[in-house]
GROMACS .gro file of C-alpha atoms in nm:
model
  108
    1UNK     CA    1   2.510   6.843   1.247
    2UNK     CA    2   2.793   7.026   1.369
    3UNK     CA    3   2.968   6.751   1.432
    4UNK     CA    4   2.926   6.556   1.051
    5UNK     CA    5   3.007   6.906   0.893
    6UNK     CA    6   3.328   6.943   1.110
    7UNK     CA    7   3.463   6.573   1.057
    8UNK     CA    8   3.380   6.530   0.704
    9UNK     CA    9   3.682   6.636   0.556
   10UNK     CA   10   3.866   6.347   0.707
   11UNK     CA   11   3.635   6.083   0.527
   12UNK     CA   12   3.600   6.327   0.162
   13UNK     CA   13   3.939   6.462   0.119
   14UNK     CA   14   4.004   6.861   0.059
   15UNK     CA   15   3.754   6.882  -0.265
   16UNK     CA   16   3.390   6.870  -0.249
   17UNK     CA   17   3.361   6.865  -0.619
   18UNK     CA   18   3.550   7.042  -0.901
   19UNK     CA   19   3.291   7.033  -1.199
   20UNK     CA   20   3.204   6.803  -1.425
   21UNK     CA   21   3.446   6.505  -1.462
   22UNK     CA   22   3.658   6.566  -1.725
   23UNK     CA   23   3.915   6.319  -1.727
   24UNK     CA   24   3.627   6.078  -1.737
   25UNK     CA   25   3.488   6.243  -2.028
   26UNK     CA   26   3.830   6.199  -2.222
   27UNK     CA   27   3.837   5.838  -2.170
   28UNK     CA   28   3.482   5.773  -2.265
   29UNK     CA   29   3.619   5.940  -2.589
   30UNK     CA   30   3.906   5.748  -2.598
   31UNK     CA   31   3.701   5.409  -2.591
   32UNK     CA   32   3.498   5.552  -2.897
   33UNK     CA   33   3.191   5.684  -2.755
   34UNK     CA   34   3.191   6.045  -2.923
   35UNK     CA   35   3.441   6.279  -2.853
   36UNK     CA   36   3.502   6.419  -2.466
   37UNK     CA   37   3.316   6.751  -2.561
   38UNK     CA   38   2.991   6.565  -2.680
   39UNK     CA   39   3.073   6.393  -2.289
   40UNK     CA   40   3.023   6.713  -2.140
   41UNK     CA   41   2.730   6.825  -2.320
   42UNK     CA   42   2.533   6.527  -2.214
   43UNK     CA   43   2.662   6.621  -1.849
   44UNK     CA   44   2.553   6.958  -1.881
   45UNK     CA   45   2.231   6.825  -2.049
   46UNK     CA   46   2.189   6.571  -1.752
   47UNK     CA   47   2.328   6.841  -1.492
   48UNK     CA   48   2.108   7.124  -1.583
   49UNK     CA   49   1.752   6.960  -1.471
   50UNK     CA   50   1.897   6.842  -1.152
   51UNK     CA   51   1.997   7.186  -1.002
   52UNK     CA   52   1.652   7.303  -1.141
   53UNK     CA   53   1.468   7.073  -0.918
   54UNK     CA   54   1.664   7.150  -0.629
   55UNK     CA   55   1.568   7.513  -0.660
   56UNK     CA   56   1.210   7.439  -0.698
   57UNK     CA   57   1.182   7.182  -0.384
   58UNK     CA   58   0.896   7.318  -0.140
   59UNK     CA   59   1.072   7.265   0.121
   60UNK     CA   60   1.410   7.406   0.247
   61UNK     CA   61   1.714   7.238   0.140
   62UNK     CA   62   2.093   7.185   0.331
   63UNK     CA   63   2.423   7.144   0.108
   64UNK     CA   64   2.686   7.063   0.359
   65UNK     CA   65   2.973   7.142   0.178
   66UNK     CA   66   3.308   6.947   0.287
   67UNK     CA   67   3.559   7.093   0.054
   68UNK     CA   68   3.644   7.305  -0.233
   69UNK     CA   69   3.347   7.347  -0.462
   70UNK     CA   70   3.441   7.478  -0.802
   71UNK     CA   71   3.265   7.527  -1.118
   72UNK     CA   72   2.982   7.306  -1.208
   73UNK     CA   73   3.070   7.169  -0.843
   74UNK     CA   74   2.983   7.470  -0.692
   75UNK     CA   75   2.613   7.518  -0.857
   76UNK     CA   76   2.488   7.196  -0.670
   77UNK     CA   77   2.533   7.365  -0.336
   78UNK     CA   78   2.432   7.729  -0.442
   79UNK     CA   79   2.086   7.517  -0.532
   80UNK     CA   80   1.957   7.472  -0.194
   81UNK     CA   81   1.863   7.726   0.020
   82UNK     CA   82   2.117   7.756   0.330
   83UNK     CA   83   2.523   7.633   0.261
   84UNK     CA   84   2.736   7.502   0.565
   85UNK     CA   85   3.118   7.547   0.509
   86UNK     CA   86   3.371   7.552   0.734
   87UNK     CA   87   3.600   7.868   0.645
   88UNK     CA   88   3.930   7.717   0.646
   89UNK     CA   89   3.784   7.388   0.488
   90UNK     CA   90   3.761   7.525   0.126
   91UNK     CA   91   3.690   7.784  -0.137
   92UNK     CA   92   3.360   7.860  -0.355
   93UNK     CA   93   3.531   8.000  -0.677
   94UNK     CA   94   3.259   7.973  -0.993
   95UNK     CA   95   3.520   7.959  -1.290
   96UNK     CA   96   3.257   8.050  -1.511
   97UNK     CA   97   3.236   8.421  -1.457
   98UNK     CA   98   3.616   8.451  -1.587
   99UNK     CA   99   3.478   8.311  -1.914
  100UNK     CA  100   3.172   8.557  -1.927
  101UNK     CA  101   2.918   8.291  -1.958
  102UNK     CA  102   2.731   8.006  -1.772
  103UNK     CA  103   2.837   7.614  -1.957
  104UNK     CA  104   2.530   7.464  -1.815
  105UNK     CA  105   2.144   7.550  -1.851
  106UNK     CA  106   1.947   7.541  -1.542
  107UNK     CA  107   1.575   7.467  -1.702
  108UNK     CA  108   1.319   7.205  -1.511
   0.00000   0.00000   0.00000
């Protein structure tokens, strides 16, 4: 395990994920599917019950994290029960608590 954990950054790049895809949520828009903020709802939506479940496994979970996890990026790891990250690999930085508020809801 060592070994994937330590080696995985040269396969996944610097960023393990930043959020929700944004720039893909603009160009949905752009194509005429609903504005890019009606995008991100549905992620959130769609995002929400998939961190739930995570927490509620009965059995204990692993999030090897390979990069910078930011944002809605970062609540997919803090969903399992132990995180593995290398210390000069990355930063955990939850953007949300600058804002005051949580953007997604975590319900099962």
């Amino acid at each position: 395990m060592k070994e994937i954990i330590r080696d995985s950054w040269k396969i996944l790049g610097k960023y393990f994920s930043n959020g929700f895809d944004t720039a893909w949520a603009q160009s949905a828009a752009a194509r005429g599917g609903g504005t890019a903020y009606d995008h991100l709802v549905k992620l959130s939506e769609l995002y929400g019950p998939v961190v739930a479940d995570f927490v509620s496994l009965p059995m204990p979970t692993i999030a090897a994290v390979t990069g910078h996890a930011a944002a809605a990026g970062l609540m997919l790891p803090l969903s399992h029960d132990y995180v593995l990250m290398k210390g000069d690999r990355g930063v955990m930085y939850f953007s949300e608590l600058d804002w005051g508020k949580c953007s997604v809801s975590f319900k099962n």
